[in-house]
Amino acid sequence: MNSMFGCYVEDNADDIILIRIYGQGTEILINREEELEAFSLLSAAGCAPPLYCTFNNGMAYGFFPGIPLDSESVQDPNIQ
């Protein structure tokens, strides 16, 4: 299981940076090179937050505030 940490200055959680530490053995399920390539492409297209850095056992990236979609809202034609 991955570990996730969020860091921000003072009361400005809008500028949070997420740090994800890969869990032991998770590379069996997830190809980290492909994940990084997909994340980078999505970030460049504005569909994922900015990727700030990667390291041997994790990555640091920005955060998009919002509300998770549920089974009802995902069917709403007004949500893009």
Short mmCIF file of C-alpha atoms in Angstrom, two decimals:
data_model
loop_
_atom_site.label_atom_id
_atom_site.label_comp_id
_atom_site.label_asym_id
_atom_site.label_seq_id
_atom_site.Cartn_x
_atom_site.Cartn_y
_atom_site.Cartn_z
CA MET A 1 0.00 0.00 0.00
CA ASN A 2 1.27 3.48 -0.88
CA SER A 3 1.74 6.20 1.73
CA MET A 4 0.53 9.71 0.95
CA PHE A 5 1.52 13.01 2.55
CA GLY A 6 0.33 16.53 1.82
CA CYS A 7 2.49 19.58 2.55
CA TYR A 8 1.46 23.22 2.43
CA VAL A 9 2.46 26.54 3.98
CA GLU A 10 0.31 28.14 6.67
CA ASP A 11 -3.42 28.13 5.87
CA ASN A 12 -3.05 27.98 2.08
CA ALA A 13 -4.06 24.39 1.35
CA ASP A 14 -4.71 25.37 -2.29
CA ASP A 15 -0.95 25.14 -2.87
CA ILE A 16 -0.62 21.68 -1.39
CA ILE A 17 2.06 19.34 -2.70
CA LEU A 18 1.30 15.64 -2.46
CA ILE A 19 4.12 13.20 -1.82
CA ARG A 20 3.40 9.57 -2.62
CA ILE A 21 5.74 6.89 -1.31
CA TYR A 22 5.30 3.63 -3.19
CA GLY A 23 4.34 0.69 -1.05
CA GLN A 24 6.58 -2.34 -0.83
CA GLY A 25 5.84 -4.75 -3.68
CA THR A 26 3.39 -2.43 -5.49
CA GLU A 27 5.60 -2.53 -8.59
CA ILE A 28 4.26 -6.06 -9.13
CA LEU A 29 0.85 -4.52 -9.92
CA ILE A 30 1.91 -1.18 -11.41
CA ASN A 31 4.51 -0.51 -14.09
CA ARG A 32 6.05 2.66 -12.64
CA GLU A 33 7.62 3.75 -15.94
CA GLU A 34 4.24 3.57 -17.71
CA GLU A 35 2.53 5.30 -14.79
CA LEU A 36 5.05 8.16 -14.94
CA GLU A 37 4.67 8.49 -18.71
CA ALA A 38 0.85 8.58 -18.45
CA PHE A 39 0.95 11.07 -15.56
CA SER A 40 3.35 13.33 -17.49
CA LEU A 41 1.15 13.28 -20.61
CA LEU A 42 -2.00 13.99 -18.62
CA SER A 43 -0.28 16.80 -16.73
CA ALA A 44 0.96 18.41 -19.95
CA ALA A 45 -2.62 18.33 -21.29
CA GLY A 46 -4.00 19.94 -18.11
CA CYS A 47 -5.82 16.76 -17.09
CA ALA A 48 -3.59 16.02 -14.09
CA PRO A 49 -1.78 18.23 -11.61
CA PRO A 50 1.84 19.26 -12.23
CA LEU A 51 4.49 16.64 -11.57
CA TYR A 52 7.26 18.26 -9.53
CA CYS A 53 9.70 15.39 -9.12
CA THR A 54 10.17 11.66 -8.92
CA PHE A 55 12.52 9.65 -6.76
CA ASN A 56 13.38 5.97 -6.41
CA ASN A 57 10.37 5.14 -4.28
CA GLY A 58 7.81 7.82 -5.08
CA MET A 59 6.79 11.10 -6.64
CA ALA A 60 5.71 14.61 -5.68
CA TYR A 61 2.96 16.46 -7.53
CA GLY A 62 0.34 19.17 -7.21
CA PHE A 63 -3.31 18.83 -6.30
CA PHE A 64 -6.55 19.67 -8.09
CA PRO A 65 -9.25 20.52 -5.53
CA GLY A 66 -12.67 19.15 -6.30
CA ILE A 67 -15.37 16.66 -5.46
CA PRO A 68 -15.09 12.98 -6.43
CA LEU A 69 -17.61 11.75 -8.97
CA ASP A 70 -20.09 9.11 -7.89
CA SER A 71 -22.25 6.79 -10.01
CA GLU A 72 -24.99 9.43 -10.25
CA SER A 73 -22.89 12.48 -11.09
CA VAL A 74 -20.85 10.63 -13.70
CA GLN A 75 -24.05 10.27 -15.77
CA ASP A 76 -24.83 13.99 -15.65
CA PRO A 77 -24.35 15.44 -19.17
CA ASN A 78 -23.49 18.86 -17.66
CA ILE A 79 -20.35 17.49 -16.01
CA GLN A 80 -17.36 17.56 -18.32
#
